[in-house]
Coordinates of N, CA, C and O in Angstrom, one line a residue:
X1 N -9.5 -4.6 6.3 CA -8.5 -4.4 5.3 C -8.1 -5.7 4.7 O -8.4 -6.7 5.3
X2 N -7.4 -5.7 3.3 CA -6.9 -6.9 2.7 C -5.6 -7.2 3.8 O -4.9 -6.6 4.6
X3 N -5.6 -8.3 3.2 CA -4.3 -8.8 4.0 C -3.1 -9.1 3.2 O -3.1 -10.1 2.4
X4 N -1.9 -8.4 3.4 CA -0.8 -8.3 2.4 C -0.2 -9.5 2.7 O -0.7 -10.1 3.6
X5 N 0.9 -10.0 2.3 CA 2.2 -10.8 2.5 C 3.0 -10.2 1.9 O 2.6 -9.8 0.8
X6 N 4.2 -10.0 2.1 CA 5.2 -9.0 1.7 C 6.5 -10.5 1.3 O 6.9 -11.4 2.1
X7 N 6.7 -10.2 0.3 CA 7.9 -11.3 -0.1 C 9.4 -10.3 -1.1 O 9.2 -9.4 -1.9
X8 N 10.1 -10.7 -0.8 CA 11.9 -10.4 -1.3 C 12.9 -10.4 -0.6 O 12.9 -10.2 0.6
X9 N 14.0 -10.6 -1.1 CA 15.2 -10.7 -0.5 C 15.7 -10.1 0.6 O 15.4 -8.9 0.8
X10 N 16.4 -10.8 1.5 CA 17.2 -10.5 2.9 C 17.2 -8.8 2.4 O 17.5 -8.5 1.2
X11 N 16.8 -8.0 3.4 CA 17.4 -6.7 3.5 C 16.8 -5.8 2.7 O 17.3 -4.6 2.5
X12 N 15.5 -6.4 2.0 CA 14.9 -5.6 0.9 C 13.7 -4.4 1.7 O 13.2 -3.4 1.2
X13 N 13.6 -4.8 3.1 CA 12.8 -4.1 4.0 C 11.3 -4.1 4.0 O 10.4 -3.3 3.6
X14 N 11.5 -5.3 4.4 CA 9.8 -5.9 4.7 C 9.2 -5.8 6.0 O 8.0 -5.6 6.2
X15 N 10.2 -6.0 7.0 CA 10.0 -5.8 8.3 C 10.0 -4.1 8.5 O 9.1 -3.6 9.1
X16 N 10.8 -3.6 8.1 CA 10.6 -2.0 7.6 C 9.5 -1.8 7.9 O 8.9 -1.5 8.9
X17 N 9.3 -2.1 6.7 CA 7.9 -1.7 5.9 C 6.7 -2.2 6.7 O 5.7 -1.5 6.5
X18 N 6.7 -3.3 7.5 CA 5.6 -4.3 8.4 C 5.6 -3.0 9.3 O 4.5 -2.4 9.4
X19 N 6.4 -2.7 9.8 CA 6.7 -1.5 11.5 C 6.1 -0.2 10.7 O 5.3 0.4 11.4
X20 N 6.4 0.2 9.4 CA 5.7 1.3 9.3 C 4.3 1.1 8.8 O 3.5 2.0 9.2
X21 N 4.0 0.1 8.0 CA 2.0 0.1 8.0 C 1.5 0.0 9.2 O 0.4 0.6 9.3
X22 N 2.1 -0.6 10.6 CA 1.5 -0.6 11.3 C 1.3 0.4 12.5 O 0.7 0.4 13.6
X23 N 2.3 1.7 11.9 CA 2.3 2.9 12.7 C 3.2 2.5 14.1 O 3.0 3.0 15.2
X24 N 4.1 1.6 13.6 CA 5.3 1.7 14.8 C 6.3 2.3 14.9 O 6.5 3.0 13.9
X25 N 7.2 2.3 15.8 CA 8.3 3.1 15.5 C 9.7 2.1 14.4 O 9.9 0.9 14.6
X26 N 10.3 2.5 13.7 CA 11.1 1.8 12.6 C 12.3 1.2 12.8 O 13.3 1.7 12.3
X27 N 12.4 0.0 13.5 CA 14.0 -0.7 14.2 C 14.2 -1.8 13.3 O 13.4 -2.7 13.0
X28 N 15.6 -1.4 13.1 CA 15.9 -3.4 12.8 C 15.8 -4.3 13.6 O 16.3 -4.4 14.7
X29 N 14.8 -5.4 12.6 CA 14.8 -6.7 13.5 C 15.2 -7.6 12.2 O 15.0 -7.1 11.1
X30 N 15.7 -8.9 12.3 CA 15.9 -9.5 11.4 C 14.9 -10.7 11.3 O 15.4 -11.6 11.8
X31 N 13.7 -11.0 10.7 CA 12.8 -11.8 10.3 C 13.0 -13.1 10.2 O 13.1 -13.7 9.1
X32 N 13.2 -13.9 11.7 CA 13.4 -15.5 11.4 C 12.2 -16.3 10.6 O 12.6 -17.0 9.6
X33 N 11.1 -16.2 10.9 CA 10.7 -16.8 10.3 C 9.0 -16.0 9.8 O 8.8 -14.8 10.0
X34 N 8.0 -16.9 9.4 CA 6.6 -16.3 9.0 C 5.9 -15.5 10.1 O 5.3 -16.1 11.1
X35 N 5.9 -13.8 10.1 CA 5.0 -13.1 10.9 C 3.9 -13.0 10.8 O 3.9 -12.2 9.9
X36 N 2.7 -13.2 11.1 CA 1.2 -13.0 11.6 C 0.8 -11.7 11.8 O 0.2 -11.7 12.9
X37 N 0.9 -10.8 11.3 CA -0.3 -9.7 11.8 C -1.8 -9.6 11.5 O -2.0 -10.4 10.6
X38 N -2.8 -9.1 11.8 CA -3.9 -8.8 11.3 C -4.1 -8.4 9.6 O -5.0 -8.7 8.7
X39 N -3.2 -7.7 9.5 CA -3.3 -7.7 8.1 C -1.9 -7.9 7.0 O -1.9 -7.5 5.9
X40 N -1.1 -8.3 7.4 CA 0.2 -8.3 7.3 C 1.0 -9.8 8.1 O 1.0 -10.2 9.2
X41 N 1.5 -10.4 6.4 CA 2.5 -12.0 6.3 C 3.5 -11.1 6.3 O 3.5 -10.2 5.4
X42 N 4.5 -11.2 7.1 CA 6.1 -10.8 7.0 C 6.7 -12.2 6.5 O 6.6 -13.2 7.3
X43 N 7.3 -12.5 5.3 CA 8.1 -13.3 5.6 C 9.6 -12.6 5.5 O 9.8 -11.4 5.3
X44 N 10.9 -14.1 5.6 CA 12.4 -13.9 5.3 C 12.6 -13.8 4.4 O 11.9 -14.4 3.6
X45 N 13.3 -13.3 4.2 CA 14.2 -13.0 2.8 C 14.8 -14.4 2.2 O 14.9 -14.7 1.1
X46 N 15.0 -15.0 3.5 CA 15.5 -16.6 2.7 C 14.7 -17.8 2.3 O 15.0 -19.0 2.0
X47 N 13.4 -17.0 2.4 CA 12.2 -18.0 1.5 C 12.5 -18.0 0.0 O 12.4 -18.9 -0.9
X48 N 12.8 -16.7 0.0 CA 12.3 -16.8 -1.3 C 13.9 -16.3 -2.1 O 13.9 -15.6 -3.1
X49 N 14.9 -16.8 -1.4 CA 16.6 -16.9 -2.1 C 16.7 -18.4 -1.9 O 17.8 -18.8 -2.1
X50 N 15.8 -19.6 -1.4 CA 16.3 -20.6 -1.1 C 15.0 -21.7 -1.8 O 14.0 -21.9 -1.2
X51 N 15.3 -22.2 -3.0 CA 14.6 -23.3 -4.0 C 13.6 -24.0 -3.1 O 12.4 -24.0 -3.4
X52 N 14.0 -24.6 -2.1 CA 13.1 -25.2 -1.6 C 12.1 -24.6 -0.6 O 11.0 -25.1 -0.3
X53 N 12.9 -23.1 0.1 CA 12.0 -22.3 1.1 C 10.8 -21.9 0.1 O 9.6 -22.1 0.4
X54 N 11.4 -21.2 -1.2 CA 10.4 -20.7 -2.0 C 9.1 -21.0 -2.4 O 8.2 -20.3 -2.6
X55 N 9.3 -22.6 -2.5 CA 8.0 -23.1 -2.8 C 6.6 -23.0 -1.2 O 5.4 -23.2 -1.4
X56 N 7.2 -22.7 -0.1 CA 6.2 -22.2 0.5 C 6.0 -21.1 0.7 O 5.7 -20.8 1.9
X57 N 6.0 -20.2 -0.2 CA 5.9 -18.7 -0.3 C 4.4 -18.8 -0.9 O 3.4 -18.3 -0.5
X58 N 4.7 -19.9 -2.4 CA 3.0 -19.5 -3.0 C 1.9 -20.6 -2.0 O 0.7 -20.6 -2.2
X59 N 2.5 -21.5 -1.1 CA 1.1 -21.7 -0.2 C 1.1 -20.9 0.6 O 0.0 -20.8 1.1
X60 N 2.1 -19.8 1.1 CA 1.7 -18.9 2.0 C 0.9 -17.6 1.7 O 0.3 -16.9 2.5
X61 N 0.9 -17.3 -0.1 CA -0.2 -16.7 -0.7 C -1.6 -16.7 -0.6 O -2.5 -15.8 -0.8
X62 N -1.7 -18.0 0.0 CA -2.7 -18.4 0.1 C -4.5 -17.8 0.9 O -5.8 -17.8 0.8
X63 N -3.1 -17.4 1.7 CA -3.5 -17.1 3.3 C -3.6 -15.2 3.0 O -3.9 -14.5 4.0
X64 N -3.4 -14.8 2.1 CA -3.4 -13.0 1.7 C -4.4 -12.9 0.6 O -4.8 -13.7 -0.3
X65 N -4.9 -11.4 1.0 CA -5.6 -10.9 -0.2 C -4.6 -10.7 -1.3 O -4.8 -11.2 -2.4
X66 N -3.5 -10.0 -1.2 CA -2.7 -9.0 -1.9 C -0.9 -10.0 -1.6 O -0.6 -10.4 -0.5
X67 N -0.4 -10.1 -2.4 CA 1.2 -10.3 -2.3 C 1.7 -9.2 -2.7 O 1.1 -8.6 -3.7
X68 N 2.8 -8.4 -2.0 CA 3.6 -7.5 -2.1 C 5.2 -8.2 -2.4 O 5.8 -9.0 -1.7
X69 N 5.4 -7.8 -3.3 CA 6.8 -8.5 -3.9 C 7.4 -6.8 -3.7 O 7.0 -5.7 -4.1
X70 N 8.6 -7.3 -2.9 CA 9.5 -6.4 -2.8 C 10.9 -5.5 -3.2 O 11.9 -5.9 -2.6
X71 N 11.0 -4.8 -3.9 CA 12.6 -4.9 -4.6 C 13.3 -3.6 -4.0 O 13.0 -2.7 -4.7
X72 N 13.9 -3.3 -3.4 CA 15.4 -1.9 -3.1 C 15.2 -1.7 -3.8 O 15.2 -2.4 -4.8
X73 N 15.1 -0.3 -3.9 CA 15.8 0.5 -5.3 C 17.2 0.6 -5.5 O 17.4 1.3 -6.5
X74 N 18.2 0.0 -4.9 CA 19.7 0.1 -4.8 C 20.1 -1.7 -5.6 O 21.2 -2.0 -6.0
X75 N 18.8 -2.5 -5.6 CA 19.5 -3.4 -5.8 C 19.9 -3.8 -7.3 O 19.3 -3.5 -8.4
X76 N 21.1 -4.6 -7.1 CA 21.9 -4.5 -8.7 C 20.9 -5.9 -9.3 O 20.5 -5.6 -10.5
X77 N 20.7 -6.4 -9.1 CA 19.2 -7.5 -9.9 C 17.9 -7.5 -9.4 O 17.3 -6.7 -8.7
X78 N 17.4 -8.5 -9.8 CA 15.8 -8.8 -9.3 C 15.9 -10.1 -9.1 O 16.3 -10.8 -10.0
X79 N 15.3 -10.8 -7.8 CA 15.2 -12.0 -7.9 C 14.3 -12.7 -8.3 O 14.2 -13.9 -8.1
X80 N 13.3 -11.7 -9.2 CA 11.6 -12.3 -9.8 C 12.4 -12.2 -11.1 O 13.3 -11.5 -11.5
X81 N 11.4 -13.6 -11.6 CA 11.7 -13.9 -13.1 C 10.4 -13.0 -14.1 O 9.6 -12.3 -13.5
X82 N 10.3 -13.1 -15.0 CA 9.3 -12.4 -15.8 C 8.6 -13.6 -15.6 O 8.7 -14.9 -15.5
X83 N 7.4 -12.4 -15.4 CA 6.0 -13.0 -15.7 C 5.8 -14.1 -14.7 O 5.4 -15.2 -15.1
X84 N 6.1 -13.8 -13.3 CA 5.9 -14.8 -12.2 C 4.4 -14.4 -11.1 O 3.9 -15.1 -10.2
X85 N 4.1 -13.4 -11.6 CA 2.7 -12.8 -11.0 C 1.5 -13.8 -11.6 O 0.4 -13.8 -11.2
X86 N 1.9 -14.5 -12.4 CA 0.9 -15.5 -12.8 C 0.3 -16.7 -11.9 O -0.8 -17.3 -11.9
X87 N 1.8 -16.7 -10.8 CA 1.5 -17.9 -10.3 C 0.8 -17.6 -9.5 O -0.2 -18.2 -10.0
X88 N 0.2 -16.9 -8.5 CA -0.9 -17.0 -8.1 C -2.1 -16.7 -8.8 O -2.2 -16.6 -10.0
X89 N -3.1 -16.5 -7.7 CA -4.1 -16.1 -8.4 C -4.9 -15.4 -7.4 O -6.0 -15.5 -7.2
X90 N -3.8 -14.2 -6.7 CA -4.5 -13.3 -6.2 C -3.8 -11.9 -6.8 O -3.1 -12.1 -7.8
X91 N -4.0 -10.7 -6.4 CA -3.8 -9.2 -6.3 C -1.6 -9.1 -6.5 O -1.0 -10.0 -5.9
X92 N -1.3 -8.8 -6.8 CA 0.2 -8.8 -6.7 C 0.4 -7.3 -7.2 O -0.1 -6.7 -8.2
X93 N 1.3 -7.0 -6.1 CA 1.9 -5.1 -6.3 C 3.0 -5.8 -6.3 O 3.3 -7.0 -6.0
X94 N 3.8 -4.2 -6.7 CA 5.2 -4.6 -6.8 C 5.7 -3.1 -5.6 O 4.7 -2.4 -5.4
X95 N 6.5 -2.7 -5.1 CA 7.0 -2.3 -3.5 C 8.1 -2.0 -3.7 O 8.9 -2.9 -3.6
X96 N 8.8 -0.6 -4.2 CA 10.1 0.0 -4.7 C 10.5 0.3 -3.1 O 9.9 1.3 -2.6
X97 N 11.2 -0.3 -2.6 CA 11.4 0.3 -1.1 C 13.5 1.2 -1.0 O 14.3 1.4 -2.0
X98 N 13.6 1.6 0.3 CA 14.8 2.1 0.1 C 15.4 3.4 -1.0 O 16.6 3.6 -1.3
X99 N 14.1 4.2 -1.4 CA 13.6 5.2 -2.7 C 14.9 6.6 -1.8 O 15.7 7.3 -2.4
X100 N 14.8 6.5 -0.7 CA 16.2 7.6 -0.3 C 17.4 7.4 -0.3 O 18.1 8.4 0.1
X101 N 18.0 5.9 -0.6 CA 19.6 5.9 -0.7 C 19.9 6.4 -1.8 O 19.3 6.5 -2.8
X102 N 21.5 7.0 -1.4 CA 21.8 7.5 -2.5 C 22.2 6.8 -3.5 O 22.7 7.3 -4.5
X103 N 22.1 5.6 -3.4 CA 22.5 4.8 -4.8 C 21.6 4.2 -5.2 O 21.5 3.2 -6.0
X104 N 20.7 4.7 -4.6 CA 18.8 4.6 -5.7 C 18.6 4.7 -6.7 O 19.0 5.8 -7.2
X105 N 17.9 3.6 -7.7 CA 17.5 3.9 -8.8 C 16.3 2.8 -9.2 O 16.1 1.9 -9.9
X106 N 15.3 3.9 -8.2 CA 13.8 3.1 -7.9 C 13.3 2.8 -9.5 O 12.6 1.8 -9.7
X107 N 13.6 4.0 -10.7 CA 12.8 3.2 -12.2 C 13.0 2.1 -12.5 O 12.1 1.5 -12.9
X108 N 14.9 1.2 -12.2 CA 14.9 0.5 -12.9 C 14.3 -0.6 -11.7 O 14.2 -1.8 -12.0
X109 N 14.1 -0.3 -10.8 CA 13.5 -1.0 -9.8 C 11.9 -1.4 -10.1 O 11.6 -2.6 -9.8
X110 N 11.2 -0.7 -10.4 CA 10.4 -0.9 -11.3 C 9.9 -1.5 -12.1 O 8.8 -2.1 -12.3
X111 N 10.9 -1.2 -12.8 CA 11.1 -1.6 -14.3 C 11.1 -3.5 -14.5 O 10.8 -4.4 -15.3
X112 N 11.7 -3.5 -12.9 CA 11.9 -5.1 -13.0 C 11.0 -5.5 -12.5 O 10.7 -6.6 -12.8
X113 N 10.3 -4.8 -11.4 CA 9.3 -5.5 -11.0 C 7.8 -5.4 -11.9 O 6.9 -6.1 -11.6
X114 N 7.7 -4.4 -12.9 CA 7.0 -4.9 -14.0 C 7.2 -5.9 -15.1 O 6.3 -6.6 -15.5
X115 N 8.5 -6.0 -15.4 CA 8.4 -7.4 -15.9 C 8.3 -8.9 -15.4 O 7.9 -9.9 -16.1
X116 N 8.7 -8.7 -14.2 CA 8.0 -9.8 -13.2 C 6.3 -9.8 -13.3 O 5.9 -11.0 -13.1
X117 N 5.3 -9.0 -13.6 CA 3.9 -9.3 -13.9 C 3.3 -7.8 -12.9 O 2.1 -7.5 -13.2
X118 N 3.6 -7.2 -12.3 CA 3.3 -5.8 -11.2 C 2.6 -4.7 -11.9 O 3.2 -3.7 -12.3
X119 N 1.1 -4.9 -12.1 CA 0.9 -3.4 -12.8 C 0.9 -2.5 -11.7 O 1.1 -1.4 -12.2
X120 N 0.8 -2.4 -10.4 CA 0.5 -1.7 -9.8 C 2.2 -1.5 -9.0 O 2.7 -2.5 -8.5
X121 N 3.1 -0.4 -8.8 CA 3.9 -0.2 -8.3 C 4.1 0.7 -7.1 O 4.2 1.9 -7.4
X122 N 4.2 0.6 -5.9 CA 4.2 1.5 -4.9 C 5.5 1.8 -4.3 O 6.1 0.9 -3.7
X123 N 6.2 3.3 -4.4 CA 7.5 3.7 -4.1 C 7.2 3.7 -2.6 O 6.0 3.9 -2.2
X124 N 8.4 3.5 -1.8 CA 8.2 3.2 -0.3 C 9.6 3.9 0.0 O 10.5 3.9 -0.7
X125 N 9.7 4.7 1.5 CA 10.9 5.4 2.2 C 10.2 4.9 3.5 O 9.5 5.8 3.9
X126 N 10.1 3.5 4.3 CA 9.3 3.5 5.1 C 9.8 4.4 6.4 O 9.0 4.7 7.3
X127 N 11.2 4.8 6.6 CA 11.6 5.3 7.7 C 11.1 6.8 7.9 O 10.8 7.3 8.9
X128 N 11.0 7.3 6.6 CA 10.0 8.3 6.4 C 8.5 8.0 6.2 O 7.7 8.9 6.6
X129 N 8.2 7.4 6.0 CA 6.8 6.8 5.8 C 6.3 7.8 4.7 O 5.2 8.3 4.6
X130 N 7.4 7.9 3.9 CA 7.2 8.0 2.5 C 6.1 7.2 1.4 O 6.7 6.2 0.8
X131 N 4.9 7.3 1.0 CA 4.3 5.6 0.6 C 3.3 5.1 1.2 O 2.2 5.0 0.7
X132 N 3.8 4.6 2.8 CA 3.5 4.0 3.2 C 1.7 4.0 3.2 O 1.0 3.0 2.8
X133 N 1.2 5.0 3.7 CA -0.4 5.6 3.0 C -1.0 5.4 2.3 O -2.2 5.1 2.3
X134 N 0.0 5.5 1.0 CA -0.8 5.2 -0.3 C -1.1 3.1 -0.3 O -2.1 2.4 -0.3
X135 N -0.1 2.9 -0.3 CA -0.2 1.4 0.6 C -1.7 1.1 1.2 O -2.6 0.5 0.5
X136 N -1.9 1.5 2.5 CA -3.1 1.6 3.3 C -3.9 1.7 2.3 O -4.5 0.6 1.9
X137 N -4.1 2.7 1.7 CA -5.4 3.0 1.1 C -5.6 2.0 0.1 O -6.7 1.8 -0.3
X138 N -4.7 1.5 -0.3 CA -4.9 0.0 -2.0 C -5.5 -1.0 -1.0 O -6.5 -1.5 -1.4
X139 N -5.0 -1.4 0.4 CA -5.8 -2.6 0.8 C -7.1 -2.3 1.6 O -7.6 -3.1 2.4
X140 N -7.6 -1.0 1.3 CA -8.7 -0.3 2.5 C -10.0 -1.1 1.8 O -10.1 -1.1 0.5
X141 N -10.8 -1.4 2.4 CA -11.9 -1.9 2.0 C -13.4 -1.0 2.3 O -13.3 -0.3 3.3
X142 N -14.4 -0.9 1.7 CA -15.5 -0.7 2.6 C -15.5 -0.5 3.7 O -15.5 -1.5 4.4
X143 N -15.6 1.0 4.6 CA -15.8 0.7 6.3 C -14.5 0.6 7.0 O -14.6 0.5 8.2
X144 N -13.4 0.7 6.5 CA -12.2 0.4 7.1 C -11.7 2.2 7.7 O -11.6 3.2 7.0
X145 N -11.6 2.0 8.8 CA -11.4 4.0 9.3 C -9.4 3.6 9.5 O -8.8 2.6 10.0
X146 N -9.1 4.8 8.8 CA -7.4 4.5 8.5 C -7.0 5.6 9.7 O -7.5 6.7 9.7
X147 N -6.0 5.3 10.8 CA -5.1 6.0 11.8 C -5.6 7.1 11.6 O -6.4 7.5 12.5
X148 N -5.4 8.1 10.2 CA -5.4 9.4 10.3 C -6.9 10.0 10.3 O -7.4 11.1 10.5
X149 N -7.3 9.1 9.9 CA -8.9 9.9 10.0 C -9.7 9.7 11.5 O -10.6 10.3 12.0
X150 N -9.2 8.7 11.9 CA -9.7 8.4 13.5 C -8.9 9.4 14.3 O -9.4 9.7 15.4
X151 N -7.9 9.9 13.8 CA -6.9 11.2 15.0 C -8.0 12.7 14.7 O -8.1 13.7 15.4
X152 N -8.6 12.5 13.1 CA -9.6 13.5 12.7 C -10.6 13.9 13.5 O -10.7 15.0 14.0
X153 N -11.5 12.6 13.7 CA -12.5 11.9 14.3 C -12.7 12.9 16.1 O -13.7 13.0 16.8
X154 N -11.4 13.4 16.3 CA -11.2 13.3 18.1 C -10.6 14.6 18.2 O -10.2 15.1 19.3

């Protein structure tokens, strides 16, 4: 599979989101610092709210097929500027997470993370694992057998 890195703000549910791609069960933990999975960069939320953390978010791009920029659907801004998907020069989605609070409003969530540079937008409820699949399948490569087809398999 590609390997994501997931980036946004404290509380935007990255770590969520890390526990449900990887078919875990869904607890809060709070993300001190850069996670390692096989296919999956967790970072903190305070990389990328803090000037100087930020600037090692795009060497940590480096290291992913895909950046996943993350935004709540509850949140009242965006911390992506327009047209920041430039700076790299890999894959960049945009990750509407938190799509079941009631004070959701995943379009304009969207909306911001397409003017940030996101053609590609994936709605997420990871506690439901709402999404989460369609996810899998954008980083599935050639040959990659996904959870549900190996439970097929048996």
């Amino acid at each position: 599979m590609k390997k994501l890195i997931l980036m946004g703000r404290s509380e935007a549910g990255k770590t969520t989101l890390t526990q449900a791609l990887k078919g875990e069960s869904v607890t809060y933990k709070k993300t001190q610092y850069i996670n390692y999975f096989d296919v999956i960069i967790d970072t903190p939320g305070e990389y990328i709210q803090t000037a100087k953390l930020g600037r090692a978010l795009a060497l940590y791009s480096y290291e992913a097929d895909v950046v996943g920029l993350l935004l709540a659907a509850n949140e009242p801004y965006s911390l992506f500027p327009p047209n920041i998907t430039c700076m790299v020069n890999r894959d960049v989605v945009g990750i509407v997470t938190k799509i079941d609070r009631d004070d959701a409003n995943p379009q304009q969530a969207a909306r911001w993370l397409k003017l940030a540079g996101c053609e590609t937008i994936f709605f997420v409820d990871s506690k439901a694992g709402e999404g989460v699949s369609d996810i899998l399948e954008y980083l599935r490569e050639p040959g990659d057998v996904m959870p549900w087809e190996r439970q097929l398999k048996h």
